[in-house]
Coordinates of C-alpha atoms in Angstrom, one line a residue:
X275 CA 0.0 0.0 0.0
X276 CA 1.3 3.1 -1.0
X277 CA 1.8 5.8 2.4
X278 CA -0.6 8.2 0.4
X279 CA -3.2 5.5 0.4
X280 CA -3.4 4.3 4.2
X281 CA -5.4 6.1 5.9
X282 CA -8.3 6.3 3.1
X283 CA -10.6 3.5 4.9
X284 CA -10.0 5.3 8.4
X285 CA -10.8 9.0 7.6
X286 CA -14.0 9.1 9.5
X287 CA -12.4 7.6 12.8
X288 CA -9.2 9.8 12.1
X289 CA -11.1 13.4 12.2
X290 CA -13.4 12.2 14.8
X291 CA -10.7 10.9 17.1
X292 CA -7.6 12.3 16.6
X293 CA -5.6 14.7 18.9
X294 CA -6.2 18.2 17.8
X295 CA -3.1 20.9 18.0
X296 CA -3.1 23.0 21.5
X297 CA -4.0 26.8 20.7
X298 CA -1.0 27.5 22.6
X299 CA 1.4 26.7 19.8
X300 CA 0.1 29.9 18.3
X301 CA 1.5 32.5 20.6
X302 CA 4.8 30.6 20.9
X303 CA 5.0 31.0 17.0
X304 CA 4.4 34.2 17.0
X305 CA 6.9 34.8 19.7
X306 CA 9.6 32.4 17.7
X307 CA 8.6 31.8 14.3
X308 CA 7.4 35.6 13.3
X309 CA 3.7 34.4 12.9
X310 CA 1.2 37.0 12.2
X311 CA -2.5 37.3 11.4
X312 CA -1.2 38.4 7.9
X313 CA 0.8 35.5 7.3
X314 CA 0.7 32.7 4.5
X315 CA 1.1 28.7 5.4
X316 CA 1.9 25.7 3.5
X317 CA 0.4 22.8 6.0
X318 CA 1.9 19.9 4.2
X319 CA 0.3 16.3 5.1
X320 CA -2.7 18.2 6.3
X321 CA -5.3 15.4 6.1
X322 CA -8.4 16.3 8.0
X323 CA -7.6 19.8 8.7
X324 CA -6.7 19.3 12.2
X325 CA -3.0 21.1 11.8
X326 CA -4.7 23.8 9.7
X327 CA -7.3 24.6 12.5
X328 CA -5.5 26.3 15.0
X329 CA -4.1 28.7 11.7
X330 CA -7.3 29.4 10.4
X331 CA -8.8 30.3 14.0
X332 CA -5.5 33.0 13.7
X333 CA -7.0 34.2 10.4
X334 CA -4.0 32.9 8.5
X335 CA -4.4 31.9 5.0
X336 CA -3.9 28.3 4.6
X337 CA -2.9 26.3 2.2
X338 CA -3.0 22.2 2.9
X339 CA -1.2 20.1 0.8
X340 CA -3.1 16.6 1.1
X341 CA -2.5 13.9 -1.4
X342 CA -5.2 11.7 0.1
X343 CA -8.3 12.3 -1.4
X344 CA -10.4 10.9 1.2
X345 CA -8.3 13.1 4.0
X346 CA -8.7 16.1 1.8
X347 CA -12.2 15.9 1.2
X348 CA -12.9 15.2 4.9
X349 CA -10.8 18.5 5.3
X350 CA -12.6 20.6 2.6
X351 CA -16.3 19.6 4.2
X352 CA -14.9 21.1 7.8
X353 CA -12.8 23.5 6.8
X354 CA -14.9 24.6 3.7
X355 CA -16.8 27.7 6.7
X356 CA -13.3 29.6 6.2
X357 CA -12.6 31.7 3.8
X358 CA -8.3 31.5 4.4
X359 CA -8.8 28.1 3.7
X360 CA -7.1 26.6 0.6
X361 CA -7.6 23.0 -0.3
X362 CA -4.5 21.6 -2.6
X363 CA -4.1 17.8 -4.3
X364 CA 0.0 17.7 -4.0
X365 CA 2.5 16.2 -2.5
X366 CA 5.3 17.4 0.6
X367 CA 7.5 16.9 -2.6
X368 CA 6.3 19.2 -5.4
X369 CA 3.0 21.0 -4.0
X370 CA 2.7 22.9 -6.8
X371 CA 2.8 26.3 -4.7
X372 CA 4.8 29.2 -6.3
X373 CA 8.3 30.1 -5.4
X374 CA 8.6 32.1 -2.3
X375 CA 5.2 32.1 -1.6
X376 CA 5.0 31.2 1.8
X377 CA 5.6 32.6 5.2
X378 CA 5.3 29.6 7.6
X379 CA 5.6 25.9 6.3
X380 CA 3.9 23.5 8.9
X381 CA 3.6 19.8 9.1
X382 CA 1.8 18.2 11.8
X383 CA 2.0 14.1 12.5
X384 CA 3.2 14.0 8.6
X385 CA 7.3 14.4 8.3
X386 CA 7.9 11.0 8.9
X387 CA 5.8 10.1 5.8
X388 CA 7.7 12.7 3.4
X389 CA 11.2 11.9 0.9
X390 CA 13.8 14.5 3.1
X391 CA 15.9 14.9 0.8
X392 CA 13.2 16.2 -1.7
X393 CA 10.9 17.9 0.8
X394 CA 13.7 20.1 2.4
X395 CA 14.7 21.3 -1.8
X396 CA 10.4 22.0 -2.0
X397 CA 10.4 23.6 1.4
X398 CA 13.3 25.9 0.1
X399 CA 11.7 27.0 -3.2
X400 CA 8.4 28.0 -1.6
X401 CA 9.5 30.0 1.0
X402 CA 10.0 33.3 1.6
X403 CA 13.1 34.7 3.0
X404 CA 14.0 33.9 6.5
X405 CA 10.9 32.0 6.5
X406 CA 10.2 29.2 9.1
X407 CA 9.3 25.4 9.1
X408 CA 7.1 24.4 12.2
X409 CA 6.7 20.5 12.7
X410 CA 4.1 18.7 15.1
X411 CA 3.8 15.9 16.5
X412 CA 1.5 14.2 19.6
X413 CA 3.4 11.5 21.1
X414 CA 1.7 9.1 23.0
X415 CA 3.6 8.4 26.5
X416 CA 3.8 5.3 28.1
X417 CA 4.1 5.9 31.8
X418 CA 0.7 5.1 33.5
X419 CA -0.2 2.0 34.0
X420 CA -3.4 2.5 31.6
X421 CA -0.8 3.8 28.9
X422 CA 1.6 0.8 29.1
X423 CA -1.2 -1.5 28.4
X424 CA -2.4 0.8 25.7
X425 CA 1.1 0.2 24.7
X426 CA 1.3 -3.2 24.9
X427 CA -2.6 -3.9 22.6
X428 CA -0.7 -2.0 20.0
X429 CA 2.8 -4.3 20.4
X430 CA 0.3 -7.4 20.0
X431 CA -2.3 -6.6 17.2
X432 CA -0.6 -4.2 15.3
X433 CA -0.4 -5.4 11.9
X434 CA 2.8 -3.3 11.0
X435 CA 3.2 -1.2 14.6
X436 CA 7.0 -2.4 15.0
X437 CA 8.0 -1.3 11.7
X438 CA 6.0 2.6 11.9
X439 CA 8.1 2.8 15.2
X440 CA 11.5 3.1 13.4
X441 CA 9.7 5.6 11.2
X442 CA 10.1 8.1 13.9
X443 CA 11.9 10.8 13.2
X444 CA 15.6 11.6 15.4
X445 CA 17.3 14.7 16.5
X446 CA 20.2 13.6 13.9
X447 CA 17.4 13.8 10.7
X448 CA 15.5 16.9 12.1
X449 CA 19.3 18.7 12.6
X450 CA 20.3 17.6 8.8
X451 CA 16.8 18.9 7.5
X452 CA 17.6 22.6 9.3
X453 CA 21.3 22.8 7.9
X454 CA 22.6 24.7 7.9
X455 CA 20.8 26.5 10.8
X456 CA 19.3 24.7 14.5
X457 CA 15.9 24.4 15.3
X458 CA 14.0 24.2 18.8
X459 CA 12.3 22.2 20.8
X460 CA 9.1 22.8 22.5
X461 CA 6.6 20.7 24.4
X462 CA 3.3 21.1 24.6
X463 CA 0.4 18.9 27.0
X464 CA -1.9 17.8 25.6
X465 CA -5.3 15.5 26.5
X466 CA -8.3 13.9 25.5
X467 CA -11.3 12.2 27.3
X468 CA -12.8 9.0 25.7
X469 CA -15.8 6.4 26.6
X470 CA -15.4 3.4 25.0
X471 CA -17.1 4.5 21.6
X472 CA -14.1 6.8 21.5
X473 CA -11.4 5.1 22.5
X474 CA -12.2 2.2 20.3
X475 CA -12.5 4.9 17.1
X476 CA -8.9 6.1 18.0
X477 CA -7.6 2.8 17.8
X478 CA -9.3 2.1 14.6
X479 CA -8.0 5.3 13.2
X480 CA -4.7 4.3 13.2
X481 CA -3.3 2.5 10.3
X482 CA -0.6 0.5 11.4
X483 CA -3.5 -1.7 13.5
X484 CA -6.3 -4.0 11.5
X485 CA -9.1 -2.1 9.7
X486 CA -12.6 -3.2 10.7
X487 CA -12.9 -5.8 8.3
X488 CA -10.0 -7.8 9.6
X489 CA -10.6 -11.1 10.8
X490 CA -8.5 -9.9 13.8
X491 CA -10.1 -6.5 14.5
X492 CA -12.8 -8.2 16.9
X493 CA -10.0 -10.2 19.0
X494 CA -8.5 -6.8 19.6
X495 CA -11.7 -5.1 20.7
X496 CA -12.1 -7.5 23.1
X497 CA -8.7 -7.0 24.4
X498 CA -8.9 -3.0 24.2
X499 CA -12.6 -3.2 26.0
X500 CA -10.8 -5.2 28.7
X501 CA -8.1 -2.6 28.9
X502 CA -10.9 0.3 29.5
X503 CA -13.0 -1.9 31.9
X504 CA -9.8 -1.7 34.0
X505 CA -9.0 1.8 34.1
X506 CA -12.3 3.4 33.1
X507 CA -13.3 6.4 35.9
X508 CA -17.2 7.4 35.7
X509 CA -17.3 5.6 32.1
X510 CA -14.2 7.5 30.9
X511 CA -10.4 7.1 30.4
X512 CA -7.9 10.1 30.1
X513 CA -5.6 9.8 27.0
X514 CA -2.5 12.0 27.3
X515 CA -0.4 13.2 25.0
X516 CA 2.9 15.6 24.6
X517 CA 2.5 17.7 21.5
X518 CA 6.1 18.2 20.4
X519 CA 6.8 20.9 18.3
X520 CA 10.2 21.6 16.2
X521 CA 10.9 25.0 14.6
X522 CA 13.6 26.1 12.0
X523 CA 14.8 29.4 10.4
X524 CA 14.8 27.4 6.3
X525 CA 18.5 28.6 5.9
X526 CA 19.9 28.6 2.4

């Protein structure tokens, strides 16, 4: 399966149950990044819209690069109320967007997917001078008991959960992909309340575990209802994330 075409039988799941973007990275962009209501971003790998949100809420002009067209079409029905909002079928690697166009390029839960080596050349060409590159990520820690668990459903039933863990992205690519300037780190909490409805479509929304129709997506139901059952407080469980956030002057 081609990466552009994995998450087109989990769309629904994936915009009702994903982690959205704290509104706090905005002021720490503006305070690092030079973001301003006037300014123009590229959100590459913007799938559902959920990057894009906190942007248009700014009253940025967005345009989101999605090659997906299930994703993008999810993102054009609820994004489609603002007028900054700019639906484009490209890639990270050529998104068709004129040459220094661009103010701020973002990419939230989407790097990992792109060619480097091509994406940084794209990201060059479309910026602006002294432009930045913001890229997002919620990472799910495993430090409660609930979340090791969590953990551990995914190490079992995941149909190809080992090999999207090497996927992750290191200080050593992120600092090559800057050169030849630095970037920062900043962390962000982040959290979300589920029932068991909920918790079961995040699971589903991911694509590295079986899709619905698998013959072993009930088995692991089972398993994650047992796993909520456990933990579950008033008919809820607390999912926790750390939205890390990279930024970097794109230095010529």
């Amino acid at each position: 399966m081609k990466n552009t075409e994995r998450f087109s039988n989990r769309v629904t799941d994936y915009e009702k149950y994903r982690p959205h973007y704290p509104v706090a990275i905005i002021p720490y962009l503006s305070a690092t990044a030079g973001l301003t209501h006037d300014s123009v971003i590229a959100d590459i790998g913007s799938g559902t819209g959920l990057s894009a949100q906190p942007f248009l809420d700014n009253g940025n002009t967005v345009y989101a690069i999605e090659p997906n067209d299930a994703m993008r079409a999810s993102a054009e029905q609820q994004l489609k109320r603002f007028p900054g909002f700019k639906s484009i079928a490209a890639t990270a690697e050529h998104t068709t967007l004129p040459n220094n166009s661009i103010d701020l390029i973002v990419a939230g839960q989407a790097f990992h997917w792109f060619d480097q080596v091509l994406t940084r050349k794209e990201f060059h060409r479309i910026s602006r001078q002294d432009s930045f590159a913001a890229l997002m990520w919620n990472i799910r820690p495993v430090n409660s008991p609930f979340e090791h668990d969590y953990e551990q459903l995914l190490q079992q039933h995941g149909t190809d959960y080992k090999h999207m863990q090497q996927r992750n992205v290191s200080a050593v690519q992120l600092a090559s992909f800057f050169l030849p300037g630095t970037f920062r780190e900043k962390t962000f909490q982040n959290a979300q309340r589920f029932d068991f409805k909920a918790l079961k479509g995040l699971l589903s929304s991911s694509s590295y575990m079986p899709s619905r129709s698998h013959e072993n997506y009930q088995p692991m139901i089972k398993d994650l209802e047992d796993i909520f059952n456990k933990y579950q407080e008033n008919g809820m469980v607390v999912f926790k994330y750390e939205t890390r956030l990279y930024t970097g002057r794109l230095s010529e």
